[in-house]
Short mmCIF file of C-alpha atoms in Angstrom, two decimals:
data_model
loop_
_atom_site.label_atom_id
_atom_site.label_comp_id
_atom_site.label_asym_id
_atom_site.label_seq_id
_atom_site.Cartn_x
_atom_site.Cartn_y
_atom_site.Cartn_z
CA MET A 689 95.24 142.86 60.35
CA GLY A 690 91.92 144.54 59.54
CA ALA A 691 88.66 142.71 58.36
CA GLN A 692 88.56 144.57 54.99
CA LEU A 693 92.46 143.63 54.28
CA ARG A 694 91.81 140.12 55.00
CA VAL A 695 89.24 140.15 52.48
CA TYR A 696 91.25 141.75 49.69
CA LYS A 697 94.05 139.34 50.47
CA ARG A 698 91.73 136.10 50.35
CA ARG A 699 90.31 137.22 46.90
CA ILE A 700 93.88 138.10 45.54
CA LYS A 701 94.72 134.60 46.39
CA SER A 702 91.88 133.08 44.85
CA VAL A 703 91.82 135.07 41.42
CA THR A 704 95.99 134.26 41.45
CA ALA A 705 94.86 130.55 41.70
CA THR A 706 92.31 131.01 38.82
CA LYS A 707 95.07 132.64 36.75
CA LYS A 708 97.14 129.79 37.09
CA ILE A 709 94.69 127.40 35.68
CA THR A 710 93.57 129.62 32.73
CA LYS A 711 97.24 130.26 31.84
CA ALA A 712 97.94 126.58 31.91
CA MET A 713 94.85 125.64 29.64
CA GLU A 714 95.74 128.75 27.17
CA MET A 715 99.18 126.78 26.92
CA ILE A 716 97.70 123.36 26.30
CA ALA A 717 95.27 124.64 23.67
CA ALA A 718 97.85 126.73 21.99
CA SER A 719 100.19 123.22 21.81
CA ARG A 720 97.12 121.35 20.49
CA ILE A 721 96.47 124.08 17.64
CA VAL A 722 99.52 123.00 16.24
CA LYS A 723 98.82 119.44 15.46
CA ALA A 724 95.12 120.24 14.70
CA GLN A 725 96.43 122.58 11.87
CA ARG A 726 98.87 120.03 10.52
CA GLN A 727 96.13 117.43 10.41
CA VAL A 728 93.59 119.95 8.69
CA ALA A 729 96.60 120.77 5.91
CA ALA A 730 96.95 117.14 5.45
CA SER A 731 93.43 116.11 5.15
CA THR A 732 92.07 119.08 3.03
CA PRO A 733 93.71 118.38 -0.37
CA TYR A 734 92.73 114.76 -0.08
CA ALA A 735 88.92 115.56 0.52
CA SER A 736 89.14 118.28 -2.29
CA GLU A 737 90.77 115.90 -4.91
CA LEU A 738 88.12 113.14 -3.87
CA THR A 739 85.41 115.55 -4.47
CA ARG A 740 86.60 116.57 -7.88
CA ALA A 741 87.23 112.90 -8.65
CA VAL A 742 83.47 111.97 -7.67
CA LYS A 743 82.03 114.75 -9.43
CA ALA A 744 84.08 113.87 -12.64
CA VAL A 745 82.74 110.51 -12.38
CA ALA A 746 79.21 111.56 -12.07
CA THR A 747 79.44 114.19 -14.82
CA GLY A 748 81.11 111.91 -17.18
CA SER A 749 78.44 109.15 -17.08
CA THR A 750 74.73 108.96 -17.53
CA ALA A 751 74.46 106.81 -14.37
CA LYS A 752 71.47 107.80 -12.19
CA HIS A 753 72.90 107.20 -8.66
CA PRO A 754 70.92 108.07 -5.73
CA LEU A 755 73.99 110.00 -4.22
CA THR A 756 74.27 112.28 -7.26
CA THR A 757 70.79 112.70 -8.60
CA GLU A 758 68.94 115.65 -7.26
CA VAL A 759 65.54 114.76 -6.23
CA ASP A 760 62.47 116.64 -7.88
CA SER A 761 60.56 117.30 -4.68
CA PRO A 762 62.97 116.44 -1.47
CA ALA A 763 61.03 115.64 1.49
CA ARG A 764 63.49 114.80 4.16
CA ALA A 765 66.93 116.16 5.05
CA ALA A 766 69.40 114.99 7.56
CA VAL A 767 71.71 117.69 9.28
CA LEU A 768 74.89 116.75 10.89
CA LEU A 769 75.96 119.43 13.63
CA ILE A 770 79.39 119.61 15.00
CA THR A 771 80.30 120.90 18.51
CA SER A 772 82.55 119.96 21.25
CA ASP A 773 82.60 117.81 24.22
CA ARG A 774 83.99 120.42 26.43
CA GLY A 775 83.25 124.21 26.93
CA LEU A 776 85.80 126.90 27.96
CA ALA A 777 85.61 128.09 24.45
CA GLY A 778 83.85 131.32 24.06
CA GLY A 779 81.11 131.31 21.59
CA TYR A 780 82.40 128.45 19.54
CA ASN A 781 79.46 126.01 20.37
CA SER A 782 76.71 128.59 20.58
CA ASN A 783 77.92 129.83 17.14
CA ALA A 784 77.87 126.45 15.38
CA ILE A 785 74.21 125.65 17.10
CA LYS A 786 72.97 128.93 15.77
CA ALA A 787 74.15 128.32 12.51
CA SER A 788 72.48 124.78 12.53
CA GLU A 789 69.01 126.49 13.82
CA ARG A 790 68.99 128.72 10.88
CA LEU A 791 69.65 125.81 8.47
CA ILE A 792 66.93 123.83 9.98
CA GLU A 793 64.74 126.66 10.04
CA ARG A 794 65.19 127.33 6.17
CA LEU A 795 64.92 123.63 5.32
CA LYS A 796 61.45 123.44 7.23
CA ALA A 797 60.28 126.59 5.38
CA GLU A 798 61.09 124.57 2.07
CA GLY A 799 58.65 122.15 3.28
CA LYS A 800 61.18 119.42 4.40
CA GLU A 801 61.45 117.35 7.45
CA VAL A 802 64.65 117.27 9.09
CA ASP A 803 66.25 114.68 11.05
CA THR A 804 69.15 115.91 13.24
CA TYR A 805 72.73 113.94 13.92
CA ILE A 806 75.01 115.59 16.53
CA VAL A 807 78.59 115.31 17.19
CA GLY A 808 79.68 116.63 20.78
CA ARG A 809 78.32 116.62 24.37
CA LYS A 810 77.65 120.45 23.90
CA GLY A 811 75.12 119.84 21.04
CA VAL A 812 73.61 116.76 22.41
CA ALA A 813 73.12 118.64 25.82
CA TYR A 814 71.55 121.82 24.02
CA TYR A 815 68.93 119.50 22.32
CA ALA A 816 68.49 117.33 25.64
CA PHE A 817 67.41 120.48 27.58
CA ARG A 818 64.90 121.63 24.82
CA GLU A 819 63.52 118.00 24.77
CA ARG A 820 64.39 117.90 20.97
CA LYS A 821 64.74 114.78 19.04
CA VAL A 822 68.00 113.68 18.03
CA THR A 823 68.34 110.75 15.58
CA LYS A 824 71.83 109.66 16.60
CA SER A 825 74.69 111.30 18.19
CA TRP A 826 78.50 110.80 19.03
CA THR A 827 80.60 112.01 21.63
CA GLY A 828 84.09 111.61 23.37
CA PHE A 829 86.50 112.23 20.57
CA THR A 830 85.81 115.99 19.38
CA ASP A 831 89.29 117.08 20.61
CA SER A 832 91.46 114.76 18.53
CA PRO A 833 89.10 112.94 15.91
CA THR A 834 90.46 110.12 13.69
CA TYR A 835 89.44 108.91 10.59
CA GLY A 836 87.56 105.79 12.26
CA ASN A 837 85.48 108.47 14.28
CA ALA A 838 84.55 110.06 10.99
CA LYS A 839 83.57 106.65 9.21
CA ALA A 840 81.47 105.82 12.41
CA VAL A 841 79.69 108.94 12.01
CA ALA A 842 79.28 108.77 8.12
CA GLU A 843 77.73 105.03 8.04
CA PRO A 844 74.37 106.09 9.36
CA LEU A 845 74.33 109.07 7.21
CA ILE A 846 74.79 107.08 4.19
CA GLU A 847 72.38 104.55 5.10
CA ALA A 848 70.10 107.03 5.47
CA VAL A 849 70.37 108.51 2.08
CA THR A 850 70.36 105.12 0.18
CA GLN A 851 67.08 104.43 2.13
CA GLU A 852 63.60 105.23 0.54
CA THR A 853 62.25 108.27 2.20
CA ALA A 854 59.22 106.49 3.22
CA GLU A 855 61.38 104.05 5.03
CA GLY A 856 63.21 106.53 6.95
CA GLY A 857 65.83 107.68 4.40
CA VAL A 858 66.47 111.21 3.66
CA ASP A 859 66.80 113.23 0.18
CA GLU A 860 69.54 115.62 1.43
CA LEU A 861 72.50 115.51 3.64
CA HIS A 862 73.90 118.86 5.20
CA ILE A 863 76.68 119.44 7.59
CA VAL A 864 77.19 122.17 10.07
CA PHE A 865 80.79 122.72 11.12
CA THR A 866 83.29 125.67 12.24
CA GLU A 867 86.02 126.44 9.53
CA PHE A 868 89.28 127.20 10.78
CA VAL A 869 90.26 130.19 8.91
CA SER A 870 93.23 131.52 11.20
CA MET A 871 94.25 131.56 14.77
CA MET A 872 91.91 134.47 15.32
CA THR A 873 89.01 133.65 12.79
CA GLN A 874 86.79 130.53 13.11
CA THR A 875 83.61 130.94 11.05
CA PRO A 876 80.55 128.36 11.29
CA ILE A 877 79.38 127.33 8.00
CA ASP A 878 76.75 124.99 6.71
CA ASP A 879 77.56 122.68 3.37
CA ARG A 880 75.26 120.34 1.50
CA LEU A 881 77.23 117.20 1.09
CA LEU A 882 74.61 114.88 -0.76
CA PRO A 883 73.59 115.02 -3.42
CA LEU A 884 76.62 116.31 -5.08
CA SER A 885 75.83 119.62 -6.82
CA LEU A 886 77.03 118.96 -10.54
CA ALA A 887 76.22 122.42 -11.96
CA ASP A 888 79.16 124.04 -10.29
CA THR A 889 81.53 121.31 -12.24
CA ALA A 890 79.73 122.23 -15.51
CA GLU A 891 79.87 126.04 -15.12
CA GLU A 892 83.52 125.93 -14.26
CA ALA A 893 84.37 124.04 -17.22
CA GLU A 894 82.48 126.40 -19.10
CA GLY A 895 83.98 129.41 -17.87
CA LYS A 896 87.38 127.85 -18.83
CA GLN A 897 86.24 127.05 -22.19
CA GLU A 898 87.01 123.35 -21.34
CA ILE A 899 85.35 120.36 -22.65
CA LEU A 900 84.29 118.00 -19.93
CA PRO A 901 86.17 114.56 -20.28
CA LEU A 902 84.35 111.54 -21.29
CA PHE A 903 85.02 108.01 -19.32
CA ASP A 904 84.79 104.43 -19.86
CA PHE A 905 83.81 102.53 -16.41
CA GLU A 906 84.22 99.09 -15.66
CA PRO A 907 82.78 97.36 -14.52
CA SER A 908 80.17 100.18 -14.70
CA ALA A 909 79.71 104.00 -13.37
CA GLU A 910 77.36 102.80 -10.63
CA ASP A 911 79.92 100.67 -9.16
CA VAL A 912 82.50 103.34 -9.34
CA LEU A 913 80.22 105.82 -7.48
CA ASP A 914 79.21 103.11 -5.01
CA ALA A 915 82.80 102.61 -4.08
CA LEU A 916 83.85 106.28 -4.33
CA LEU A 917 80.70 107.93 -2.57
CA PRO A 918 81.51 106.57 0.74
CA ARG A 919 84.72 107.44 0.75
CA TYR A 920 83.97 110.81 -0.34
CA VAL A 921 81.41 111.46 2.56
CA GLU A 922 83.70 109.95 5.02
CA SER A 923 86.55 112.42 3.75
CA ARG A 924 84.51 115.29 3.97
CA ILE A 925 83.03 114.47 7.47
CA TYR A 926 86.61 113.72 8.80
CA ASN A 927 87.88 117.08 7.47
CA ALA A 928 85.01 118.88 8.92
CA LEU A 929 85.82 117.24 12.21
CA LEU A 930 89.40 118.56 12.03
CA GLN A 931 88.52 121.83 11.09
CA SER A 932 86.05 122.09 14.18
CA ALA A 933 88.83 120.64 16.38
CA ALA A 934 91.30 123.30 15.23
CA SER A 935 88.85 125.94 15.70
CA LYS A 936 87.68 124.60 19.31
CA HIS A 937 91.24 124.77 20.28
CA ALA A 938 91.88 128.11 18.89
CA ALA A 939 88.72 129.33 20.65
CA THR A 940 89.74 127.93 23.83
CA ARG A 941 93.08 129.36 23.71
CA ARG A 942 91.45 132.93 22.79
CA ALA A 943 89.16 132.50 25.83
CA MET A 944 91.68 131.57 28.38
CA LYS A 945 93.95 134.29 27.37
CA SER A 946 91.21 136.68 27.79
CA ALA A 947 90.53 135.02 31.27
CA THR A 948 94.17 135.30 32.17
CA ASP A 949 94.38 139.04 31.15
CA ASN A 950 90.98 139.81 33.20
CA ALA A 951 92.57 138.12 36.13
CA GLU A 952 95.91 139.90 35.81
CA GLU A 953 93.78 143.27 35.80
CA LEU A 954 91.54 142.16 38.79
CA ILE A 955 94.49 141.39 40.93
CA LYS A 956 96.08 144.60 40.35
CA SER A 957 92.59 146.42 41.21
CA LEU A 958 92.53 144.22 44.30
CA THR A 959 96.20 144.88 45.13
CA ARG A 960 95.47 148.74 44.93
CA LEU A 961 92.60 148.37 47.10
CA ALA A 962 94.59 146.30 49.66
CA ASN A 963 97.20 148.82 49.64
CA ALA A 964 94.71 151.70 50.40
CA ALA A 965 93.10 149.71 53.21
CA ARG A 966 96.47 148.75 54.83
CA GLN A 967 97.40 152.49 54.68
CA ALA A 968 93.99 153.41 56.21
CA GLU A 969 94.94 151.11 59.19
CA ILE A 970 98.43 152.45 59.63
CA THR A 971 97.22 155.96 59.35
CA GLN A 972 94.23 154.96 62.01
CA GLU A 973 97.04 153.30 64.25
CA ILE A 974 99.11 156.27 64.15
CA SER A 975 96.50 158.61 64.88
CA GLU A 976 95.59 156.57 67.77
CA ILE A 977 99.18 156.48 69.19
CA VAL A 978 99.20 160.27 68.76
CA GLY A 979 96.14 160.62 70.38
CA GLY A 980 97.31 158.22 73.34
CA ALA A 981 100.45 160.14 73.91
CA SER A 982 98.79 163.46 73.69
CA ALA A 983 96.31 162.35 76.29
CA LEU A 984 99.20 161.04 78.40
CA ALA A 985 101.03 164.20 78.14
CA ASP A 986 97.98 166.21 79.32
CA ALA A 987 97.36 163.74 82.19
CA THR A 988 101.07 164.11 83.34
CA ALA A 989 100.73 168.00 83.17
CA GLY A 990 97.68 168.05 85.20
CA SER A 991 99.23 165.98 88.03
CA ASP A 992 102.05 168.29 88.24
#
């Protein structure tokens, strides 16, 4: 076997091994998407209804709660960025990071200081490499988040919002995550969680010619908001974590399928090159045999 043919066969063997790995990862991601989709579908109605309930309480009362009251001149904002712990997901992490960068630039242009909170090793590594400050980070659960994880993330954020700004608190809370639209489409978005925007509720009611309901609260509207708003933040973060997990699995499946397809094409190309090299070797060997036979015949004829 010639040296060139050995090189091609060695490369075919290597690419075939890589193809098996990417195919296995594609199948694993595909199996995880189903579970992630069910979790997203189960958590979204709860988060939506809880958001509507909190808005109804805030709109139906005259209470001035720090989590629902707009600050006249907001000075600080917190941004929660959700990335993944692992790569091999195409542009999933880079797109989420770019969305957070655009949001932070916009907030800074408005004259606000920004505190960054990050979920996922990829986001943490991005900020560490650039030596940027991260207020707090969480890792290790992005593939399969639980409500307990969301509660752990929400706790310091709620504490920051309820503190005075001069003491390290923030006036606004924003979240950047990847929304799962479909198996082929995942969109990084940014959303402001706090303070709640009550203008939308009033506009919707006005558009439908509805009268916003009036409520009586016991013991008080402030106590009701104190109880509801932490649950609201936790549920919204939990839904964002699930959406991001489903998006990551879909992006991984798509990236691994593309890698598998590319490996198949490369194997076909290398096989053709190996066949051409083998045929060239066979042709050369035949030529050498024919040449040797001809020389032997000439030598025999000359001796006669």
